[in-house]
Amino acid sequence: MTALVKTPTEEATDERLVRTSLLRRLMGRPELGAVVGAVAVFVFFAFAAESFLRAPSLSTVLYASSVMGIMAVPVALLMIGGEFDLSTGVMVTSSSLISSMISYQLTANVWVGVAVSLVLTLGIGFFNGILLIRTKLPSFIITLGTFLMLIGLNLGFTKLISGTVSTKSIGDMEGFASAKAVFASHLSLGDVDIQVTVLWWIALVALATWVLLRTRIGNWIFAVGGGAGAARAVGVPVGSTKIGLYMAVALCAWISGQHLLFSYDVVQSGEGVGNELRYIIAAVIGGCLLTGGYGSAIGSAVGAFIFGMTNKGIVYAEWNPDWFQFFLGAMLLLATLLNAWVRKRAEATS
């Protein structure tokens, strides 16, 4: 019997051995459209606003981007996993209110309030995740319910304990200075102030990127977003993965909430409403699909950066800030169309 031996030509055409060009690899990246958009926005405001390119202005843009980006990272991972969370905006406020009121009422070191807030905020994320798995209801409905409940709890408990819609000052309490250094400090580099939130943001993006691209958990996240049934059939722990994603959102909400508290000392109970849509917009602009299974943490960072540039660029250009919502909506539509085009091109060349 004659053995079948591959010829050199056949081996060269083996798809596992074909080298992929740099252009093709770039076309396959979900954040490509966001990067193109970020460059366009940067160039636009560089010409439209004279002060935009000044170092203090750019540091302000970075700060605005980081505040948005800290939450955009876990929201992007959740969307890649095929789910939404509409409670993120008010969850940030809830975490800060818990820290403040626990510390004030117990007259304890503020780190006690911070620790209690961490546990309870993670509990909210676990509640969202376990309810999603047990009831099989859409995440839109479950987190909309959580959103409404948290709004009521934030306002009701604040009025019950403080007698007003805002918390009492804890700026003179033990541990406030050290907590402020962790969550709301800044580094001075000449005339430029770099807020600590920028460092938190970079660390979270790096961690999320590593998880998505280098770990088994990252494979699970893409799998459950692409199709939960198929993922479960090949042994992916769908329930645990989705609960973990909701708890990751809660963890970042806690970080953002502590920044809010230790930046301003007091917290208004009605803050945060509407921010949940901005986090989702940043993730979508960054390349995440609403259908799940596609996106990146880096893309969410680029989307948040576009948000920060637009938010502050309009101010530096001395335009009416009401135009910000228009630009945000336009960028969302353009980014969605561009991301769809990039994905189709990537699929066509693969």
Coordinates of C-alpha atoms in Angstrom, one line a residue:
M1 CA 0.0 0.0 0.0
T2 CA 1.3 3.4 -0.9
A3 CA 1.5 5.8 2.0
L4 CA -0.1 9.2 1.5
V5 CA 2.5 11.9 1.9
K6 CA 1.7 15.6 1.8
T7 CA 3.6 17.5 -0.8
P8 CA 5.3 20.8 0.2
T9 CA 2.6 22.7 -1.7
E10 CA -0.1 21.0 0.3
E11 CA 1.7 21.6 3.6
A12 CA 2.1 25.3 2.7
T13 CA -1.7 25.6 2.2
D14 CA -2.5 24.2 5.6
E15 CA -4.5 26.9 7.2
R16 CA -2.7 26.4 10.5
L17 CA 0.6 27.2 8.8
V18 CA -0.5 30.2 6.8
R19 CA 0.8 33.4 8.1
T20 CA -1.7 36.1 8.7
S21 CA -0.7 39.6 7.6
L22 CA -0.6 42.5 10.1
L23 CA -3.4 44.3 8.2
R24 CA -5.6 41.3 8.4
R25 CA -5.0 40.9 12.2
L26 CA -5.7 44.6 12.7
M27 CA -9.0 44.3 10.7
G28 CA -10.0 41.5 13.0
R29 CA -9.6 43.6 16.2
P30 CA -12.9 44.8 17.7
E31 CA -11.4 48.1 18.8
L32 CA -10.2 49.2 15.4
G33 CA -13.2 51.3 14.6
A34 CA -13.0 53.0 18.0
V35 CA -9.3 53.8 17.5
V36 CA -10.1 55.4 14.1
G37 CA -12.9 57.4 15.8
A38 CA -10.7 58.5 18.7
V39 CA -8.0 59.8 16.3
A40 CA -10.7 61.7 14.4
V41 CA -12.2 63.2 17.5
F42 CA -8.8 64.2 18.8
V43 CA -7.8 66.0 15.6
F44 CA -11.2 67.7 15.4
F45 CA -11.0 69.2 18.9
A46 CA -7.3 70.0 18.4
F47 CA -8.4 72.4 15.7
A48 CA -11.8 73.4 17.2
A49 CA -10.6 74.3 20.7
E50 CA -7.4 76.3 21.1
S51 CA -6.8 75.1 24.7
F52 CA -7.5 71.4 24.0
L53 CA -3.9 70.5 23.5
R54 CA -2.6 72.1 26.6
A55 CA -1.2 69.7 29.2
P56 CA -3.7 70.6 32.0
S57 CA -6.6 70.2 29.5
L58 CA -5.4 66.8 28.5
S59 CA -5.1 65.7 32.1
T60 CA -8.7 66.8 32.6
V61 CA -9.7 64.8 29.6
L62 CA -7.9 61.8 31.0
Y63 CA -9.6 62.2 34.3
A64 CA -13.1 62.4 32.7
S65 CA -12.2 59.3 30.6
S66 CA -11.0 57.3 33.6
V67 CA -14.1 57.9 35.7
M68 CA -16.1 56.6 32.8
G69 CA -13.6 53.9 31.9
I70 CA -13.4 52.2 35.3
M71 CA -17.0 51.2 34.8
A72 CA -16.9 50.7 31.0
V73 CA -14.3 47.9 31.5
P74 CA -16.6 45.4 33.4
V75 CA -19.6 46.5 31.5
A76 CA -17.8 45.6 28.3
L77 CA -16.9 42.2 29.7
L78 CA -20.5 41.7 30.7
M79 CA -21.7 42.6 27.2
I80 CA -19.1 40.2 25.7
G81 CA -20.8 37.6 27.9
G82 CA -24.1 38.4 26.4
E83 CA -25.7 40.4 29.2
F84 CA -26.5 43.9 30.4
D85 CA -26.6 45.7 33.7
L86 CA -28.9 48.8 34.0
S87 CA -28.2 49.2 37.7
T88 CA -24.5 50.3 37.4
G89 CA -25.0 54.0 37.6
V90 CA -27.0 54.0 40.9
M91 CA -24.9 51.1 42.2
V92 CA -21.9 53.4 42.2
T93 CA -24.0 55.9 44.3
S94 CA -25.2 53.1 46.6
S95 CA -21.6 52.0 47.4
S96 CA -20.6 55.5 48.4
L97 CA -23.7 56.0 50.5
I98 CA -23.1 52.8 52.4
S99 CA -19.5 53.7 53.2
S100 CA -20.5 57.2 54.3
M101 CA -23.5 56.3 56.4
I102 CA -21.9 53.2 58.1
S103 CA -18.8 55.3 59.0
Y104 CA -20.8 58.2 60.3
Q105 CA -23.4 56.2 62.3
L106 CA -20.9 54.0 63.9
T107 CA -18.4 56.8 64.4
A108 CA -15.8 54.3 63.3
N109 CA -12.7 54.4 61.1
V110 CA -13.9 55.1 57.6
W111 CA -12.2 52.0 56.4
V112 CA -14.9 50.0 58.3
G113 CA -17.6 51.7 56.1
V114 CA -15.4 51.0 53.0
A115 CA -15.2 47.3 53.9
V116 CA -18.9 47.0 54.6
S117 CA -19.7 48.8 51.3
L118 CA -17.5 46.3 49.4
V119 CA -19.3 43.3 50.9
L120 CA -22.8 44.7 50.3
T121 CA -22.0 46.0 46.8
L122 CA -20.6 42.6 45.8
G123 CA -23.9 41.2 47.2
I124 CA -25.8 43.4 44.8
G125 CA -23.8 42.0 41.9
F126 CA -24.3 38.4 43.1
F127 CA -28.1 39.1 43.5
N128 CA -28.3 40.2 39.8
G129 CA -26.3 37.2 38.6
I130 CA -28.1 34.5 40.7
L131 CA -31.5 35.9 39.8
L132 CA -30.6 35.9 36.1
I133 CA -29.5 32.2 36.3
R134 CA -32.4 31.0 38.5
T135 CA -35.3 32.8 36.8
K136 CA -34.0 32.8 33.2
L137 CA -35.5 36.3 32.8
P138 CA -33.7 38.7 30.5
S139 CA -30.9 40.7 32.2
F140 CA -32.7 43.9 31.0
I141 CA -35.7 43.2 33.2
I142 CA -33.7 42.0 36.2
T143 CA -31.3 44.9 36.3
L144 CA -34.0 47.4 35.6
G145 CA -35.8 46.1 38.7
T146 CA -32.5 46.4 40.6
F147 CA -32.0 49.9 39.2
L148 CA -35.5 51.1 40.5
M149 CA -35.0 49.4 43.9
L150 CA -31.6 51.0 44.4
I151 CA -33.0 54.4 43.5
G152 CA -35.6 54.0 46.2
L153 CA -33.2 52.6 48.8
N154 CA -30.6 55.3 48.2
L155 CA -33.2 58.1 48.7
G156 CA -35.2 56.4 51.4
F157 CA -32.3 55.4 53.7
T158 CA -30.5 58.7 53.2
K159 CA -33.5 60.7 54.2
L160 CA -34.2 58.3 57.1
I161 CA -30.7 58.5 58.5
S162 CA -29.5 62.0 57.6
G163 CA -32.8 63.8 57.4
T164 CA -31.8 65.2 54.0
V165 CA -31.0 63.9 50.5
S166 CA -27.3 64.0 51.1
T167 CA -25.0 62.3 53.6
K168 CA -23.2 64.0 56.5
S169 CA -19.6 65.1 56.2
I170 CA -17.0 62.4 57.2
G171 CA -14.0 64.5 56.3
D172 CA -12.8 64.8 59.9
M173 CA -13.1 61.1 60.7
E174 CA -10.2 58.7 61.3
G175 CA -9.0 57.0 58.2
F176 CA -10.4 59.6 55.8
A177 CA -7.0 60.8 54.7
S178 CA -5.6 57.4 53.9
A179 CA -8.8 56.3 52.1
K180 CA -8.7 59.6 50.0
A181 CA -5.1 58.7 49.1
V182 CA -6.2 55.4 47.7
F183 CA -9.4 56.4 45.9
A184 CA -9.2 60.2 45.2
S185 CA -5.6 61.5 45.3
H186 CA -3.6 62.8 42.4
L187 CA 0.1 62.9 41.3
S188 CA 1.7 66.1 40.3
L189 CA 4.0 66.0 37.3
G190 CA 5.1 69.6 36.8
D191 CA 1.9 71.6 36.0
V192 CA -0.1 68.5 35.3
D193 CA -2.1 66.6 37.8
I194 CA -2.8 62.9 37.2
Q195 CA -5.7 61.6 39.1
V196 CA -5.4 58.2 40.8
T197 CA -8.4 57.1 38.9
V198 CA -6.3 57.0 35.7
L199 CA -4.0 54.5 37.4
W200 CA -7.0 52.4 38.5
W201 CA -8.4 52.6 35.0
I202 CA -5.1 51.4 33.4
A203 CA -4.7 48.6 35.9
L204 CA -8.3 47.4 35.3
V205 CA -7.9 47.5 31.5
A206 CA -4.7 45.5 31.7
L207 CA -6.2 42.9 34.0
A208 CA -9.3 42.5 31.9
T209 CA -7.3 42.2 28.7
W210 CA -5.1 39.5 30.3
V211 CA -8.2 37.6 31.5
L212 CA -9.9 37.8 28.1
L213 CA -6.9 36.8 26.0
R214 CA -4.7 34.7 28.2
T215 CA -7.0 32.7 30.6
R216 CA -9.6 30.0 30.5
I217 CA -12.1 32.4 32.0
G218 CA -11.7 34.7 29.0
N219 CA -12.6 31.8 26.7
W220 CA -15.7 31.1 28.9
I221 CA -16.8 34.7 28.6
F222 CA -16.6 34.7 24.8
A223 CA -18.3 31.3 24.7
V224 CA -21.3 32.2 26.9
G225 CA -21.8 35.4 24.9
G226 CA -21.6 33.6 21.6
G227 CA -24.2 31.0 22.7
A228 CA -24.9 29.9 26.2
G229 CA -26.5 26.6 25.1
A230 CA -23.5 25.5 23.0
A231 CA -21.1 26.7 25.7
R232 CA -22.9 24.6 28.3
A233 CA -22.8 21.6 26.1
V234 CA -19.0 21.7 25.9
G235 CA -18.6 22.0 29.7
V236 CA -18.4 25.8 30.2
P237 CA -19.8 26.8 33.6
V238 CA -22.3 29.3 32.2
G239 CA -24.0 30.2 35.5
S240 CA -20.7 30.8 37.4
T241 CA -19.3 32.8 34.6
K242 CA -22.2 35.2 34.4
I243 CA -22.4 35.6 38.2
G244 CA -18.7 36.4 38.2
L245 CA -19.2 39.0 35.5
Y246 CA -22.0 40.7 37.5
M247 CA -19.8 40.7 40.6
A248 CA -16.9 42.2 38.6
V249 CA -19.3 45.0 37.7
A250 CA -20.1 45.4 41.3
L251 CA -16.4 45.5 42.3
C252 CA -15.8 48.4 39.9
A253 CA -18.9 50.1 41.0
W254 CA -17.5 50.0 44.6
I255 CA -14.2 51.5 43.4
S256 CA -16.1 54.3 41.6
G257 CA -18.3 54.9 44.6
Q258 CA -15.4 55.3 46.9
H259 CA -13.8 57.8 44.5
L260 CA -17.1 59.7 44.5
L261 CA -17.2 59.8 48.3
F262 CA -13.6 60.7 49.0
S263 CA -13.5 63.3 46.3
Y264 CA -16.4 65.3 47.7
D265 CA -16.8 64.2 51.3
V266 CA -20.6 64.1 51.0
V267 CA -22.8 62.2 48.5
Q268 CA -26.1 63.2 47.0
S269 CA -28.5 60.2 47.0
G270 CA -29.9 61.0 43.6
E271 CA -26.6 60.8 41.7
G272 CA -25.8 58.2 39.1
V273 CA -29.1 58.0 37.3
G274 CA -28.4 57.8 33.6
N275 CA -24.7 56.9 33.8
E276 CA -25.5 53.2 33.1
L277 CA -26.4 54.1 29.5
R278 CA -23.1 56.0 29.2
Y279 CA -21.1 53.0 30.3
I280 CA -22.9 50.9 27.7
I281 CA -22.3 53.5 25.1
A282 CA -18.6 53.6 25.8
A283 CA -18.5 49.8 25.5
V284 CA -20.4 49.8 22.2
I285 CA -18.3 52.6 20.8
G286 CA -15.3 50.5 21.7
G287 CA -16.5 47.6 19.6
C288 CA -18.7 45.4 21.8
L289 CA -21.7 43.9 20.1
L290 CA -25.2 44.1 21.7
T291 CA -25.6 40.5 20.8
G292 CA -22.6 39.4 22.8
G293 CA -19.6 37.3 22.0
Y294 CA -17.5 40.1 20.6
G295 CA -15.5 43.0 22.0
S296 CA -12.4 43.9 24.1
A297 CA -11.4 45.7 27.2
I298 CA -9.1 47.9 25.3
G299 CA -12.0 48.9 23.1
S300 CA -14.0 50.0 26.1
A301 CA -11.0 52.2 27.2
V302 CA -10.9 53.8 23.7
G303 CA -14.7 54.4 23.9
A304 CA -14.3 56.0 27.3
F305 CA -11.5 58.2 26.0
I306 CA -13.7 59.3 23.1
F307 CA -16.4 60.1 25.7
G308 CA -13.9 62.2 27.8
M309 CA -12.5 64.1 24.8
T310 CA -16.0 65.0 23.6
N311 CA -17.3 65.9 27.1
K312 CA -14.4 68.3 27.8
G313 CA -13.7 69.3 24.2
I314 CA -17.1 70.9 23.9
V315 CA -16.3 72.9 27.0
Y316 CA -12.9 74.0 25.7
A317 CA -14.4 75.0 22.4
E318 CA -16.9 77.1 24.3
W319 CA -19.9 75.5 22.7
N320 CA -23.3 75.1 24.3
P321 CA -22.9 71.9 26.5
D322 CA -26.3 70.8 25.3
W323 CA -24.6 69.7 22.1
F324 CA -22.8 67.0 24.1
Q325 CA -25.8 64.6 24.0
F326 CA -26.1 65.1 20.2
F327 CA -22.4 64.2 19.7
L328 CA -22.8 61.2 22.0
G329 CA -25.7 59.9 20.0
A330 CA -24.0 60.5 16.7
M331 CA -20.8 58.8 17.8
L332 CA -22.9 55.8 19.0
L333 CA -24.5 55.4 15.6
L334 CA -21.3 56.0 13.6
A335 CA -19.3 53.6 15.9
T336 CA -22.0 50.9 15.6
L337 CA -22.0 51.2 11.8
L338 CA -18.2 51.3 11.6
N339 CA -17.8 48.3 13.9
A340 CA -20.3 46.3 11.8
W341 CA -18.4 47.1 8.6
V342 CA -15.0 46.2 10.2
R343 CA -16.4 42.9 11.4
K344 CA -17.8 42.0 8.0
R345 CA -14.5 42.9 6.4
A346 CA -12.7 40.7 8.9
E347 CA -15.0 37.8 8.3
A348 CA -14.7 38.2 4.6
T349 CA -10.9 38.0 4.7
S350 CA -10.6 35.2 7.2

